[in-house]
Amino acid sequence: MAARSVCVFCGSRKGARPAYEAAATELGRALAEGGWRLVYGAGDVGLMGATARAAQAAGGDTFGVIPVHLMQLEVGKSDLTRFVVTETMHERKKVMFMNCDAIVVLPGGAGSLDEFFEVLTWRQLGLHGKPIYLLNTEGYWDPLTGLIEHVIAEGFADASLRGFIEVVADVQELSSALRAALS
């Protein structure tokens, strides 16, 4: 069986808490140790860089996708197993999504939210069945999950929406969920 791939959406910054970078580093290592290929935004900064460097240090396979206009800003990490440069952000997201079996969202900003909502919408519309995990380091995603509950309560989504997302507290719980989903 071919190795499975996990797409990680996360910040190009480290964030305000050291726990975010620690979780990103732990995730990169866990992906490599689990035999899963990391698919991510190909940056060498913030949580993106921490995840990739840890995966590489643990001998993991890495697949990075970056649009040409972010090569300098996100310090395109060209020493990956596979490094793809796209023309647009849309193309980046498509290539990342098409090359993964599961999606994990770490803390991040507007870009990570955009990526999360796009794959969530596609799942809601029945365009894919890939699992989507929110790594809720120190409760980072609590406001987001509250918003999703609000959207459901206000009648803008069916209750089934919450079933398309699995919130996990730490990398250990995430690794168990990935093993169950990708075996």
PDB file of C-alpha atoms in Angstrom:
ATOM      1  CA  MET A   1       0.000   0.000   0.000  1.00  0.00           C
ATOM      2  CA  ALA A   2       1.256   3.480  -0.847  1.00  0.00           C
ATOM      3  CA  ALA A   3       2.188   5.785   2.000  1.00  0.00           C
ATOM      4  CA  ARG A   4      -0.609   8.074   3.135  1.00  0.00           C
ATOM      5  CA  SER A   5      -0.293  11.845   3.127  1.00  0.00           C
ATOM      6  CA  VAL A   6      -1.462  14.393   5.658  1.00  0.00           C
ATOM      7  CA  CYS A   7      -2.039  17.999   4.611  1.00  0.00           C
ATOM      8  CA  VAL A   8      -1.199  20.473   7.361  1.00  0.00           C
ATOM      9  CA  PHE A   9      -2.607  23.990   7.267  1.00  0.00           C
ATOM     10  CA  CYS A  10      -0.962  26.288   9.818  1.00  0.00           C
ATOM     11  CA  GLY A  11       0.461  29.708  10.480  1.00  0.00           C
ATOM     12  CA  SER A  12       3.430  31.288   8.771  1.00  0.00           C
ATOM     13  CA  ARG A  13       4.065  32.872  12.167  1.00  0.00           C
ATOM     14  CA  LYS A  14       4.904  31.184  15.478  1.00  0.00           C
ATOM     15  CA  GLY A  15       2.022  32.755  17.378  1.00  0.00           C
ATOM     16  CA  ALA A  16       1.949  34.163  20.881  1.00  0.00           C
ATOM     17  CA  ARG A  17       2.402  30.915  22.828  1.00  0.00           C
ATOM     18  CA  PRO A  18       5.424  28.589  22.753  1.00  0.00           C
ATOM     19  CA  ALA A  19       3.004  25.633  22.863  1.00  0.00           C
ATOM     20  CA  TYR A  20       1.980  26.295  19.249  1.00  0.00           C
ATOM     21  CA  GLU A  21       5.487  25.793  17.903  1.00  0.00           C
ATOM     22  CA  ALA A  22       6.058  22.844  20.232  1.00  0.00           C
ATOM     23  CA  ALA A  23       2.915  21.132  18.893  1.00  0.00           C
ATOM     24  CA  ALA A  24       3.937  21.853  15.283  1.00  0.00           C
ATOM     25  CA  THR A  25       7.357  20.316  15.927  1.00  0.00           C
ATOM     26  CA  GLU A  26       5.793  17.316  17.656  1.00  0.00           C
ATOM     27  CA  LEU A  27       3.391  16.874  14.733  1.00  0.00           C
ATOM     28  CA  GLY A  28       6.174  16.927  12.140  1.00  0.00           C
ATOM     29  CA  ARG A  29       8.040  14.255  14.071  1.00  0.00           C
ATOM     30  CA  ALA A  30       4.865  12.169  14.574  1.00  0.00           C
ATOM     31  CA  LEU A  31       4.016  12.276  10.872  1.00  0.00           C
ATOM     32  CA  ALA A  32       7.487  11.006   9.950  1.00  0.00           C
ATOM     33  CA  GLU A  33       7.427   8.324  12.644  1.00  0.00           C
ATOM     34  CA  GLY A  34       3.953   7.243  11.513  1.00  0.00           C
ATOM     35  CA  GLY A  35       5.166   6.851   7.941  1.00  0.00           C
ATOM     36  CA  TRP A  36       2.887   9.639   6.683  1.00  0.00           C
ATOM     37  CA  ARG A  37       4.027  12.180   4.116  1.00  0.00           C
ATOM     38  CA  LEU A  38       3.695  15.816   5.149  1.00  0.00           C
ATOM     39  CA  VAL A  39       1.902  17.982   2.580  1.00  0.00           C
ATOM     40  CA  TYR A  40       2.038  21.674   3.473  1.00  0.00           C
ATOM     41  CA  GLY A  41       2.539  25.222   2.215  1.00  0.00           C
ATOM     42  CA  ALA A  42       6.331  24.895   1.681  1.00  0.00           C
ATOM     43  CA  GLY A  43       7.316  27.789   3.915  1.00  0.00           C
ATOM     44  CA  ASP A  44      10.321  27.711   6.236  1.00  0.00           C
ATOM     45  CA  VAL A  45       8.845  30.222   8.690  1.00  0.00           C
ATOM     46  CA  GLY A  46       6.452  30.021  11.624  1.00  0.00           C
ATOM     47  CA  LEU A  47       4.573  26.828  12.362  1.00  0.00           C
ATOM     48  CA  MET A  48       4.991  25.734   8.737  1.00  0.00           C
ATOM     49  CA  GLY A  49       8.759  25.692   9.035  1.00  0.00           C
ATOM     50  CA  ALA A  50       8.699  24.039  12.460  1.00  0.00           C
ATOM     51  CA  THR A  51       6.506  21.198  11.189  1.00  0.00           C
ATOM     52  CA  ALA A  52       8.607  20.602   8.073  1.00  0.00           C
ATOM     53  CA  ARG A  53      11.983  20.770   9.802  1.00  0.00           C
ATOM     54  CA  ALA A  54      10.825  18.271  12.433  1.00  0.00           C
ATOM     55  CA  ALA A  55       9.467  15.903   9.778  1.00  0.00           C
ATOM     56  CA  GLN A  56      12.729  16.126   7.846  1.00  0.00           C
ATOM     57  CA  ALA A  57      14.854  15.605  10.964  1.00  0.00           C
ATOM     58  CA  ALA A  58      12.865  12.435  11.702  1.00  0.00           C
ATOM     59  CA  GLY A  59      13.427  11.148   8.158  1.00  0.00           C
ATOM     60  CA  GLY A  60       9.956  11.961   6.862  1.00  0.00           C
ATOM     61  CA  ASP A  61       8.758  12.513   3.318  1.00  0.00           C
ATOM     62  CA  THR A  62       7.822  16.150   2.683  1.00  0.00           C
ATOM     63  CA  PHE A  63       5.753  17.701  -0.108  1.00  0.00           C
ATOM     64  CA  GLY A  64       5.605  21.494  -0.170  1.00  0.00           C
ATOM     65  CA  VAL A  65       3.488  23.724  -2.389  1.00  0.00           C
ATOM     66  CA  ILE A  66       4.029  27.481  -2.552  1.00  0.00           C
ATOM     67  CA  PRO A  67       2.828  30.200  -4.913  1.00  0.00           C
ATOM     68  CA  VAL A  68       5.556  32.172  -6.649  1.00  0.00           C
ATOM     69  CA  HIS A  69       4.532  35.438  -4.961  1.00  0.00           C
ATOM     70  CA  LEU A  70       5.192  33.960  -1.475  1.00  0.00           C
ATOM     71  CA  MET A  71       8.616  32.483  -2.194  1.00  0.00           C
ATOM     72  CA  GLN A  72      10.405  35.352  -0.464  1.00  0.00           C
ATOM     73  CA  LEU A  73       7.870  36.172   2.248  1.00  0.00           C
ATOM     74  CA  GLU A  74       7.433  32.582   3.448  1.00  0.00           C
ATOM     75  CA  VAL A  75      11.056  31.616   2.630  1.00  0.00           C
ATOM     76  CA  GLY A  76      10.252  28.768   0.232  1.00  0.00           C
ATOM     77  CA  LYS A  77      11.793  25.593   1.635  1.00  0.00           C
ATOM     78  CA  SER A  78      13.254  24.052  -1.500  1.00  0.00           C
ATOM     79  CA  ASP A  79      15.107  21.200   0.262  1.00  0.00           C
ATOM     80  CA  LEU A  80      11.900  19.177   0.638  1.00  0.00           C
ATOM     81  CA  THR A  81      11.368  15.734  -0.872  1.00  0.00           C
ATOM     82  CA  ARG A  82       9.064  17.408  -3.380  1.00  0.00           C
ATOM     83  CA  PHE A  83       8.792  21.165  -3.898  1.00  0.00           C
ATOM     84  CA  VAL A  84       6.125  22.642  -6.167  1.00  0.00           C
ATOM     85  CA  VAL A  85       5.802  26.314  -7.115  1.00  0.00           C
ATOM     86  CA  THR A  86       2.353  27.410  -8.298  1.00  0.00           C
ATOM     87  CA  GLU A  87       1.126  30.591  -9.931  1.00  0.00           C
ATOM     88  CA  THR A  88      -1.749  31.306  -7.515  1.00  0.00           C
ATOM     89  CA  MET A  89      -3.035  30.646  -4.000  1.00  0.00           C
ATOM     90  CA  HIS A  90      -5.995  28.761  -5.473  1.00  0.00           C
ATOM     91  CA  GLU A  91      -3.663  26.432  -7.341  1.00  0.00           C
ATOM     92  CA  ARG A  92      -1.613  25.921  -4.159  1.00  0.00           C
ATOM     93  CA  LYS A  93      -4.666  24.824  -2.185  1.00  0.00           C
ATOM     94  CA  LYS A  94      -5.820  22.525  -4.977  1.00  0.00           C
ATOM     95  CA  VAL A  95      -2.434  20.799  -5.306  1.00  0.00           C
ATOM     96  CA  MET A  96      -2.162  20.363  -1.536  1.00  0.00           C
ATOM     97  CA  PHE A  97      -5.683  18.969  -1.278  1.00  0.00           C
ATOM     98  CA  MET A  98      -5.318  16.616  -4.238  1.00  0.00           C
ATOM     99  CA  ASN A  99      -2.135  15.132  -2.743  1.00  0.00           C
ATOM    100  CA  CYS A 100      -3.441  14.236   0.701  1.00  0.00           C
ATOM    101  CA  ASP A 101      -5.612  11.701   2.482  1.00  0.00           C
ATOM    102  CA  ALA A 102      -6.396  13.780   5.594  1.00  0.00           C
ATOM    103  CA  ILE A 103      -6.285  17.426   6.646  1.00  0.00           C
ATOM    104  CA  VAL A 104      -4.938  18.813   9.920  1.00  0.00           C
ATOM    105  CA  VAL A 105      -5.334  22.457  10.895  1.00  0.00           C
ATOM    106  CA  LEU A 106      -2.940  23.898  13.478  1.00  0.00           C
ATOM    107  CA  PRO A 107      -3.213  27.410  14.894  1.00  0.00           C
ATOM    108  CA  GLY A 108      -2.918  30.039  12.212  1.00  0.00           C
ATOM    109  CA  GLY A 109      -4.408  33.221  10.833  1.00  0.00           C
ATOM    110  CA  ALA A 110      -6.628  34.226   7.955  1.00  0.00           C
ATOM    111  CA  GLY A 111      -4.850  31.944   5.469  1.00  0.00           C
ATOM    112  CA  SER A 112      -5.319  28.890   7.674  1.00  0.00           C
ATOM    113  CA  LEU A 113      -8.966  29.805   8.208  1.00  0.00           C
ATOM    114  CA  ASP A 114      -9.436  30.199   4.443  1.00  0.00           C
ATOM    115  CA  GLU A 115      -7.914  26.765   3.856  1.00  0.00           C
ATOM    116  CA  PHE A 116      -9.998  25.189   6.618  1.00  0.00           C
ATOM    117  CA  PHE A 117     -13.288  26.657   5.430  1.00  0.00           C
ATOM    118  CA  GLU A 118     -12.615  25.675   1.838  1.00  0.00           C
ATOM    119  CA  VAL A 119     -12.047  21.991   2.641  1.00  0.00           C
ATOM    120  CA  LEU A 120     -14.941  22.049   5.137  1.00  0.00           C
ATOM    121  CA  THR A 121     -17.275  23.504   2.499  1.00  0.00           C
ATOM    122  CA  TRP A 122     -16.148  20.907  -0.040  1.00  0.00           C
ATOM    123  CA  ARG A 123     -16.846  18.175   2.538  1.00  0.00           C
ATOM    124  CA  GLN A 124     -20.279  19.648   3.335  1.00  0.00           C
ATOM    125  CA  LEU A 125     -21.090  19.619  -0.394  1.00  0.00           C
ATOM    126  CA  GLY A 126     -20.053  15.975  -0.685  1.00  0.00           C
ATOM    127  CA  LEU A 127     -17.020  16.686  -2.872  1.00  0.00           C
ATOM    128  CA  HIS A 128     -14.711  14.628  -0.633  1.00  0.00           C
ATOM    129  CA  GLY A 129     -14.729  12.379   2.397  1.00  0.00           C
ATOM    130  CA  LYS A 130     -11.278  13.172   3.785  1.00  0.00           C
ATOM    131  CA  PRO A 131     -11.110  13.588   7.565  1.00  0.00           C
ATOM    132  CA  ILE A 132     -10.522  17.131   8.847  1.00  0.00           C
ATOM    133  CA  TYR A 133      -8.841  17.610  12.227  1.00  0.00           C
ATOM    134  CA  LEU A 134      -8.453  20.770  14.278  1.00  0.00           C
ATOM    135  CA  LEU A 135      -5.405  20.502  16.564  1.00  0.00           C
ATOM    136  CA  ASN A 136      -6.772  22.539  19.449  1.00  0.00           C
ATOM    137  CA  THR A 137      -3.495  23.444  21.168  1.00  0.00           C
ATOM    138  CA  GLU A 138      -4.266  25.282  24.414  1.00  0.00           C
ATOM    139  CA  GLY A 139      -7.863  25.802  23.250  1.00  0.00           C
ATOM    140  CA  TYR A 140      -6.855  27.870  20.218  1.00  0.00           C
ATOM    141  CA  TRP A 141      -9.807  26.684  18.127  1.00  0.00           C
ATOM    142  CA  ASP A 142     -12.463  27.037  20.857  1.00  0.00           C
ATOM    143  CA  PRO A 143     -13.814  30.316  19.381  1.00  0.00           C
ATOM    144  CA  LEU A 144     -14.005  28.675  15.939  1.00  0.00           C
ATOM    145  CA  THR A 145     -15.899  25.637  17.188  1.00  0.00           C
ATOM    146  CA  GLY A 146     -18.204  28.031  19.073  1.00  0.00           C
ATOM    147  CA  LEU A 147     -18.833  29.909  15.828  1.00  0.00           C
ATOM    148  CA  ILE A 148     -19.654  26.676  14.012  1.00  0.00           C
ATOM    149  CA  GLU A 149     -22.151  25.802  16.769  1.00  0.00           C
ATOM    150  CA  HIS A 150     -23.654  29.300  16.372  1.00  0.00           C
ATOM    151  CA  VAL A 151     -23.970  28.839  12.598  1.00  0.00           C
ATOM    152  CA  ILE A 152     -25.823  25.555  13.193  1.00  0.00           C
ATOM    153  CA  ALA A 153     -28.036  27.022  15.936  1.00  0.00           C
ATOM    154  CA  GLU A 154     -28.977  29.969  13.739  1.00  0.00           C
ATOM    155  CA  GLY A 155     -30.076  27.667  10.929  1.00  0.00           C
ATOM    156  CA  PHE A 156     -27.296  28.356   8.423  1.00  0.00           C
ATOM    157  CA  ALA A 157     -25.980  24.772   8.450  1.00  0.00           C
ATOM    158  CA  ASP A 158     -27.268  21.345   9.359  1.00  0.00           C
ATOM    159  CA  ALA A 159     -26.042  19.695  12.545  1.00  0.00           C
ATOM    160  CA  SER A 160     -24.132  17.302  10.274  1.00  0.00           C
ATOM    161  CA  LEU A 161     -21.554  20.072   9.773  1.00  0.00           C
ATOM    162  CA  ARG A 162     -20.006  19.391  13.179  1.00  0.00           C
ATOM    163  CA  GLY A 163     -19.492  15.761  12.186  1.00  0.00           C
ATOM    164  CA  PHE A 164     -17.139  16.760   9.374  1.00  0.00           C
ATOM    165  CA  ILE A 165     -14.581  18.094  11.882  1.00  0.00           C
ATOM    166  CA  GLU A 166     -12.766  16.240  14.627  1.00  0.00           C
ATOM    167  CA  VAL A 167     -11.272  18.429  17.340  1.00  0.00           C
ATOM    168  CA  VAL A 168      -8.217  16.871  18.994  1.00  0.00           C
ATOM    169  CA  ALA A 169      -6.436  18.219  22.052  1.00  0.00           C
ATOM    170  CA  ASP A 170      -2.876  17.144  21.308  1.00  0.00           C
ATOM    171  CA  VAL A 171      -0.608  15.380  18.829  1.00  0.00           C
ATOM    172  CA  GLN A 172      -0.938  12.040  20.618  1.00  0.00           C
ATOM    173  CA  GLU A 173      -4.735  12.102  20.183  1.00  0.00           C
ATOM    174  CA  LEU A 174      -4.306  13.266  16.583  1.00  0.00           C
ATOM    175  CA  SER A 175      -1.865  10.448  15.802  1.00  0.00           C
ATOM    176  CA  SER A 176      -4.350   7.880  17.135  1.00  0.00           C
ATOM    177  CA  ALA A 177      -7.129   9.411  15.031  1.00  0.00           C
ATOM    178  CA  LEU A 178      -4.928   9.400  11.912  1.00  0.00           C
ATOM    179  CA  ARG A 179      -3.925   5.769  12.482  1.00  0.00           C
ATOM    180  CA  ALA A 180      -7.602   4.782  12.715  1.00  0.00           C
ATOM    181  CA  ALA A 181      -8.647   6.856   9.681  1.00  0.00           C
ATOM    182  CA  LEU A 182      -5.745   6.039   7.371  1.00  0.00           C
ATOM    183  CA  SER A 183      -5.232   2.347   8.040  1.00  0.00           C
TER     184      SER A 183
END
